GROMACS .gro file of N, CA and C in nm:
model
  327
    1UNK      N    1  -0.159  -0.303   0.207
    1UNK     CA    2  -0.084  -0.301   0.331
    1UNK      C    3   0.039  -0.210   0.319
    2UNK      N    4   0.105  -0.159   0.209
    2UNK     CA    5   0.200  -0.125   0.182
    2UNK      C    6   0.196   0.027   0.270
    3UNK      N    7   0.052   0.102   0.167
    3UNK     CA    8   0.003   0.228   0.216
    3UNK      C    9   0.006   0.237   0.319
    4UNK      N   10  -0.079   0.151   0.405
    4UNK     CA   11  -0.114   0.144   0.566
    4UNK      C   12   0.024   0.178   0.634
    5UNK      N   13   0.159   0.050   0.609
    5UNK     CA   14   0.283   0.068   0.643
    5UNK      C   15   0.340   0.198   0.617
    6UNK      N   16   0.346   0.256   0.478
    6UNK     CA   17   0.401   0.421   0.492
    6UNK      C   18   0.338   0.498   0.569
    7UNK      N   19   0.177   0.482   0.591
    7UNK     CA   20   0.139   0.547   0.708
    7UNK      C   21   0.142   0.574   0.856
    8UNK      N   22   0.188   0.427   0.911
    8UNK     CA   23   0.270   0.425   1.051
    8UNK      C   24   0.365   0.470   1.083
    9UNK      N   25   0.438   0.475   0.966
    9UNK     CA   26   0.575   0.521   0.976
    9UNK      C   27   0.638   0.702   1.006
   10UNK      N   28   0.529   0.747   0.896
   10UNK     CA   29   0.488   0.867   0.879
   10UNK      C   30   0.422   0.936   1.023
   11UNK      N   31   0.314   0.858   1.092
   11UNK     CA   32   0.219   0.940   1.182
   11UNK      C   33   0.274   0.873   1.284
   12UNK      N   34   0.251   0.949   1.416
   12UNK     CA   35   0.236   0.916   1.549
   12UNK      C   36   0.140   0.842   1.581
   13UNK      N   37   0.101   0.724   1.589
   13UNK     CA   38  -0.028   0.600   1.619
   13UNK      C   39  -0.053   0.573   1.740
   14UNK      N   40  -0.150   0.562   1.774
   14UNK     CA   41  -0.161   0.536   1.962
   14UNK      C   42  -0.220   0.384   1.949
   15UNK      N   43  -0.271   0.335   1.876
   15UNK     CA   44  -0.335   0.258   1.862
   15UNK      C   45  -0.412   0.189   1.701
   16UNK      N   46  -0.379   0.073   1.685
   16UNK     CA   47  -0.437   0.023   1.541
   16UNK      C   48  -0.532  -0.043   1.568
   17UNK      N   49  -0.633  -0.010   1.454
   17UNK     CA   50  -0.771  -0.047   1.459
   17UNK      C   51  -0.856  -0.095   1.360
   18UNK      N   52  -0.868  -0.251   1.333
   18UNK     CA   53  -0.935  -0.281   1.185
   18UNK      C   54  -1.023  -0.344   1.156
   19UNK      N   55  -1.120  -0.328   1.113
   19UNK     CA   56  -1.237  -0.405   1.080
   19UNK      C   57  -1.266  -0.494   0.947
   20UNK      N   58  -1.313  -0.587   0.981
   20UNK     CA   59  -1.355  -0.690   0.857
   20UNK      C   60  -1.199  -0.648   0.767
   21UNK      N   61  -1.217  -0.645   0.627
   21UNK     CA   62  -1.078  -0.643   0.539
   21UNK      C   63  -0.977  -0.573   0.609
   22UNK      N   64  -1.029  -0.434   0.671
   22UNK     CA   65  -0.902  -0.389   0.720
   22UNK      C   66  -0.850  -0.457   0.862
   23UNK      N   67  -0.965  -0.554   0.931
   23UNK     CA   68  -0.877  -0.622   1.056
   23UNK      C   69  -0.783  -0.702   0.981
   24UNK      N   70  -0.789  -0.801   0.850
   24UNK     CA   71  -0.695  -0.855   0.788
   24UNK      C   72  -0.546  -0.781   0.760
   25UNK      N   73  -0.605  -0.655   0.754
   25UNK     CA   74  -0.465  -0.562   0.699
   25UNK      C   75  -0.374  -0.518   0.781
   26UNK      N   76  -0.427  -0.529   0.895
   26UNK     CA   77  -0.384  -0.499   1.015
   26UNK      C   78  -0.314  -0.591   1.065
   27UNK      N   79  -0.354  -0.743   1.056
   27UNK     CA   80  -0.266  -0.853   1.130
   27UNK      C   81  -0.194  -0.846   1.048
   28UNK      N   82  -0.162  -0.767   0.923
   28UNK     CA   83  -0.080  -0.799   0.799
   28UNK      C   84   0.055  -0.739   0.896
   29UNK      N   85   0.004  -0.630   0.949
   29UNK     CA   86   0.065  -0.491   0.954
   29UNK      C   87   0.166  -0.540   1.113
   30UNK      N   88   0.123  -0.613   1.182
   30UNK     CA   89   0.170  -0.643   1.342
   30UNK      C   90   0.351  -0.695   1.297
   31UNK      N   91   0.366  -0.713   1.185
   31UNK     CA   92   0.590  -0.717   1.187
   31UNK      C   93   0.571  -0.599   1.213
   32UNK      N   94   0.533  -0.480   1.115
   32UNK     CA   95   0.573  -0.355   1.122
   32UNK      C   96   0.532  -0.311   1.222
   33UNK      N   97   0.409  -0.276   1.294
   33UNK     CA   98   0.358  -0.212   1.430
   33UNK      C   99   0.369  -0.286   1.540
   34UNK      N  100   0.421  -0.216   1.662
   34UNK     CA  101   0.438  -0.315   1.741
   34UNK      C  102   0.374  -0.225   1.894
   35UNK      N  103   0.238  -0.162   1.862
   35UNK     CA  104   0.143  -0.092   1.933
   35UNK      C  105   0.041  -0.128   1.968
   36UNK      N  106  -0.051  -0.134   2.061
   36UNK     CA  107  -0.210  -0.205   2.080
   36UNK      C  108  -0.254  -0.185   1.971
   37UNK      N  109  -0.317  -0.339   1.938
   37UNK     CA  110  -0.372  -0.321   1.818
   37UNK      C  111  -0.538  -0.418   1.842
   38UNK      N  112  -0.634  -0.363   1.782
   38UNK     CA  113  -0.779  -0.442   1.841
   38UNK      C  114  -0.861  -0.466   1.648
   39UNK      N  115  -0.889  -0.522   1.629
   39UNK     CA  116  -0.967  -0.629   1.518
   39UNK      C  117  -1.033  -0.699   1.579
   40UNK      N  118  -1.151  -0.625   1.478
   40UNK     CA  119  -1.284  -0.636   1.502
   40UNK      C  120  -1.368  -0.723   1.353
   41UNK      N  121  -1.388  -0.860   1.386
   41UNK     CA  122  -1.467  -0.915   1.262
   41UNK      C  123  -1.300  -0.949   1.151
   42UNK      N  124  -1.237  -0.939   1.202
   42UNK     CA  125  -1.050  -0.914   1.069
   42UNK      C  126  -1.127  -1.041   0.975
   43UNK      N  127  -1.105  -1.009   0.851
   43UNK     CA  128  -1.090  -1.165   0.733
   43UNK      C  129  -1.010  -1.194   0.716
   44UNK      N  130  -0.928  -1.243   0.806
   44UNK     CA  131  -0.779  -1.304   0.756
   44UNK      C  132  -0.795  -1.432   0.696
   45UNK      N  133  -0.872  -1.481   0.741
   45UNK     CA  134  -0.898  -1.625   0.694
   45UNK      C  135  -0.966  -1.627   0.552
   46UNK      N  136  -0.997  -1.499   0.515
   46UNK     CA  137  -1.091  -1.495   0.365
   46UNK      C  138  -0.986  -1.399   0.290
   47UNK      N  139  -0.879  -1.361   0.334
   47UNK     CA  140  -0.747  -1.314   0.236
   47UNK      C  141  -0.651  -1.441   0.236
   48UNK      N  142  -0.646  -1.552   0.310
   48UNK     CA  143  -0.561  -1.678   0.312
   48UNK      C  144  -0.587  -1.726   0.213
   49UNK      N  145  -0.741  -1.736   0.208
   49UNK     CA  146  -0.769  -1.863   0.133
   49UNK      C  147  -0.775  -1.771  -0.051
   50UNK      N  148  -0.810  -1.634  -0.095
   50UNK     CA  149  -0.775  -1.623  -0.196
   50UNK      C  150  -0.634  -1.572  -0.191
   51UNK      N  151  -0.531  -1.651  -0.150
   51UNK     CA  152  -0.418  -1.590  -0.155
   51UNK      C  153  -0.310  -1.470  -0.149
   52UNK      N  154  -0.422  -1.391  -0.059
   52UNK     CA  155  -0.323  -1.238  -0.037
   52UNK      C  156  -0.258  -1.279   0.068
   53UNK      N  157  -0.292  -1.305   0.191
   53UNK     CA  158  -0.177  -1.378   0.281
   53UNK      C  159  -0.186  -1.537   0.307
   54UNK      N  160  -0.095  -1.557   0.435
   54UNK     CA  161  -0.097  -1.683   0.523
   54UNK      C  162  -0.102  -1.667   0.680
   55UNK      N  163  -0.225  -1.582   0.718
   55UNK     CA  164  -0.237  -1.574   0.872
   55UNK      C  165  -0.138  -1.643   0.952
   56UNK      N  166  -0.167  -1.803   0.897
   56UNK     CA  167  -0.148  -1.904   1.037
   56UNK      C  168   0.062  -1.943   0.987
   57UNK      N  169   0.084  -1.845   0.918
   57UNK     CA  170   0.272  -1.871   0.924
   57UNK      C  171   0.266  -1.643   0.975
   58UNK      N  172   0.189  -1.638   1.054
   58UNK     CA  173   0.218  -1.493   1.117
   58UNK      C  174   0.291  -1.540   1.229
   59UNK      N  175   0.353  -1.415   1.271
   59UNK     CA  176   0.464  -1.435   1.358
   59UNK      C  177   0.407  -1.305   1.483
   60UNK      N  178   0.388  -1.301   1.576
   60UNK     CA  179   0.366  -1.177   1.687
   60UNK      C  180   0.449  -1.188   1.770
   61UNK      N  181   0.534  -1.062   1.788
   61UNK     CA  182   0.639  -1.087   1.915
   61UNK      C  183   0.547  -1.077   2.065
   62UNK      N  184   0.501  -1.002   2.077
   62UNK     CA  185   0.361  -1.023   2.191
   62UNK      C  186   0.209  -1.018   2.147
   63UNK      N  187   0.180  -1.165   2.135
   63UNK     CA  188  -0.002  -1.096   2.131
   63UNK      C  189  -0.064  -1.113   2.239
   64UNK      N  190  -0.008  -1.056   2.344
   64UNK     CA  191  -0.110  -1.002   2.471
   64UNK      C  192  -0.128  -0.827   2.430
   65UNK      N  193  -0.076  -0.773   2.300
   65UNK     CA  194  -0.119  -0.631   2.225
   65UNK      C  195  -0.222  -0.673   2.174
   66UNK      N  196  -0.286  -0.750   2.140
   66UNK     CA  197  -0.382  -0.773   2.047
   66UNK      C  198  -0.483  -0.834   2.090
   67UNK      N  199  -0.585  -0.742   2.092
   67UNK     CA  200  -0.709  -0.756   2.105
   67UNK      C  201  -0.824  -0.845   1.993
   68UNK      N  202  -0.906  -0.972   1.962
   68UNK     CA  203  -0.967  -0.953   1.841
   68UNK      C  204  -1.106  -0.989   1.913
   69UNK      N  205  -1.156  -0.932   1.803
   69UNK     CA  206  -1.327  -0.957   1.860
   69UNK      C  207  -1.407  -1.011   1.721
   70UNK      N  208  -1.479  -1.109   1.752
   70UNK     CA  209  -1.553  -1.227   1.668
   70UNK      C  210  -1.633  -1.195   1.663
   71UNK      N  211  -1.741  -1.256   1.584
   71UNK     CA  212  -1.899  -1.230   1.583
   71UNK      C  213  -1.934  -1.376   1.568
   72UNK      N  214  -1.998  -1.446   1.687
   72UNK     CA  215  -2.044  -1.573   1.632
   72UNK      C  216  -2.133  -1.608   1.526
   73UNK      N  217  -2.217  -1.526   1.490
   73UNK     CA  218  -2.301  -1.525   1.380
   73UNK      C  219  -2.282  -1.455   1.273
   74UNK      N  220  -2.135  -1.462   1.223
   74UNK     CA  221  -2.047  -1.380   1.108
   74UNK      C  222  -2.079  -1.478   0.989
   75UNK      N  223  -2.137  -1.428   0.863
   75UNK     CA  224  -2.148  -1.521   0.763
   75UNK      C  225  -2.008  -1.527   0.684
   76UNK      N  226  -1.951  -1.397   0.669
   76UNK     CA  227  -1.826  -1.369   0.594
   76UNK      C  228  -1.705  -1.432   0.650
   77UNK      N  229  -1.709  -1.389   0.775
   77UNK     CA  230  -1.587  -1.442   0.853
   77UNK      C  231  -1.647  -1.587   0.908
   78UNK      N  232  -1.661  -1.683   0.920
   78UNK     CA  233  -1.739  -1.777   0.965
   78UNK      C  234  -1.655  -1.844   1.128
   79UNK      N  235  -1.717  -1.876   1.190
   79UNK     CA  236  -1.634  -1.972   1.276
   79UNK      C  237  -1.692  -2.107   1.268
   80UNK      N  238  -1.578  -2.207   1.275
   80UNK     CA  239  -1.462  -2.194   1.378
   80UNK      C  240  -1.322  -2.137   1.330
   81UNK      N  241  -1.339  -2.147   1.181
   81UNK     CA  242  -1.222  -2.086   1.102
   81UNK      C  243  -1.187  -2.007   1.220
   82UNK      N  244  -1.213  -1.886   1.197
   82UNK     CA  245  -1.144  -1.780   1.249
   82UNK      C  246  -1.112  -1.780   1.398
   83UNK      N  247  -1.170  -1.805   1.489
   83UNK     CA  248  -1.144  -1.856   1.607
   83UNK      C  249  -1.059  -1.913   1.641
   84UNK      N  250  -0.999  -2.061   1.554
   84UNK     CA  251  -0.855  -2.155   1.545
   84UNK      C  252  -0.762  -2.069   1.516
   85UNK      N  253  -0.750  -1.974   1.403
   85UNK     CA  254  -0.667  -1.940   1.365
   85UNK      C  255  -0.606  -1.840   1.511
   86UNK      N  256  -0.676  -1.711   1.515
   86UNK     CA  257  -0.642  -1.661   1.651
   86UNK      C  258  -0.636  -1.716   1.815
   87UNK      N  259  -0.670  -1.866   1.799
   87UNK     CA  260  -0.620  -1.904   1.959
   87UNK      C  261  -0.488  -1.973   1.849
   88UNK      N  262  -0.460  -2.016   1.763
   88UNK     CA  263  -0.333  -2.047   1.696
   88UNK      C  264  -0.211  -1.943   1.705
   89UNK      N  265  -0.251  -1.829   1.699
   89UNK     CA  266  -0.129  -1.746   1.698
   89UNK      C  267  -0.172  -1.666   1.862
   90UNK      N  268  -0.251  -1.719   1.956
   90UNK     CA  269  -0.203  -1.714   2.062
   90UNK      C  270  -0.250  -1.583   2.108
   91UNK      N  271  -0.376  -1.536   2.027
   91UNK     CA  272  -0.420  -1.386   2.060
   91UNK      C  273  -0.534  -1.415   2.147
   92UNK      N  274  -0.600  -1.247   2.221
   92UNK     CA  275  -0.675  -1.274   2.310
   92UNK      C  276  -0.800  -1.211   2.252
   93UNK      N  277  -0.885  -1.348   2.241
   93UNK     CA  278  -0.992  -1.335   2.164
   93UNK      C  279  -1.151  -1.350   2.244
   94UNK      N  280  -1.239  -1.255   2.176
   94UNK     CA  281  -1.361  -1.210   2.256
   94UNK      C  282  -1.498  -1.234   2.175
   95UNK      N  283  -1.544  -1.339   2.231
   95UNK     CA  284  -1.668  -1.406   2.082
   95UNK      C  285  -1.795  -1.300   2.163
   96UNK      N  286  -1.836  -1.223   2.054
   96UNK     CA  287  -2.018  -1.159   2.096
   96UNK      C  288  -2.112  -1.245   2.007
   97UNK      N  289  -2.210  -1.231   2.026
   97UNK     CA  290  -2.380  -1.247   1.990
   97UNK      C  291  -2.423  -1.169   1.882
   98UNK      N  292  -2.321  -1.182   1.767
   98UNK     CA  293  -2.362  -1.058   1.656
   98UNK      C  294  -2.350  -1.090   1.537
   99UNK      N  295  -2.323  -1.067   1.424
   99UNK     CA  296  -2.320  -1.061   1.315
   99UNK      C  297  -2.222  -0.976   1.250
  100UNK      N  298  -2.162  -1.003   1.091
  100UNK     CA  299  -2.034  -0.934   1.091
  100UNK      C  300  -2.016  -0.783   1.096
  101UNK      N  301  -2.128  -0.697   1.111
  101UNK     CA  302  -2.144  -0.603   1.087
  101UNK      C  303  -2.090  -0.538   1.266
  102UNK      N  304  -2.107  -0.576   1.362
  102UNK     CA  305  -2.079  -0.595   1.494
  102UNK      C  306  -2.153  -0.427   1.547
  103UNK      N  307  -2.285  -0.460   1.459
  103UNK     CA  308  -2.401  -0.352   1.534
  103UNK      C  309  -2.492  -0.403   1.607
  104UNK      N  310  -2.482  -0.491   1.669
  104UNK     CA  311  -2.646  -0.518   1.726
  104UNK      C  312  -2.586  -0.513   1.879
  105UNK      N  313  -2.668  -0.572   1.946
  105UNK     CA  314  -2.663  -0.538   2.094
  105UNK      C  315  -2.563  -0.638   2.139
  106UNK      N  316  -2.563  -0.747   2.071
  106UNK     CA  317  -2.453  -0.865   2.186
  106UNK      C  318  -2.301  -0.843   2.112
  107UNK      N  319  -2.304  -0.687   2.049
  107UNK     CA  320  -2.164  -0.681   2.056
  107UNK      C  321  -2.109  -0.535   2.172
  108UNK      N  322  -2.233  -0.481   2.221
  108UNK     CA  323  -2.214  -0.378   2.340
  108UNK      C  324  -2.193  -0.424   2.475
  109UNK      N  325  -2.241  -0.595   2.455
  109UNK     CA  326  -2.253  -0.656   2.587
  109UNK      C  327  -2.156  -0.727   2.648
   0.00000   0.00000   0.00000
């Protein structure tokens, strides 16, 4: 997360964008960025639990920026874990028909 952070800082960002580990790195990243940000599949809940963060003591000054999108049929990310955690911190969250990979069709739909 550190890298990621010298990198915001550094570039002009229109928008943050993270998938599976990097959606985790990304909610890491929301003190420092305070830009639309969309996570897709994020493991926050699978960096909590081996101790790189604590999602659910995150702090968002607005998460009506934050987009996340689920996969109900995520083996990695599983729900309901992940689901609690983001209606917990109050984000606006979008469950598809997919798997964590978020290629199949009920994540176009």
């Amino acid at each position: 997360a550190a890298n990621a952070r010298r990198l915001l800082r550094r570039h002009r960002v229109a928008m943050l964008v993270g998938f599976s580990w990097g959606g985790g790195v990304a909610l890491d990243l929301l003190g420092a960025w305070r830009g639309p940000t969309l996570l897709l599949a994020p493991a926050a809940v699978v960096m909590g639990k081996i101790g790189l963060a604590n999602p659910r003591r995150k702090v968002v000054d607005d998460p009506t920026r934050v987009r996340v999108v689920l996969a109900r049929f995520d083996d990695f990310c599983p729900q309901p874990a992940s689901g609690e955690l983001f209606d917990h911190l109050s984000m606006d969250v979008v469950e598809v028909a997919d798997n964590h990979a978020l290629c199949g069709r009920g994540a176009s739909e």
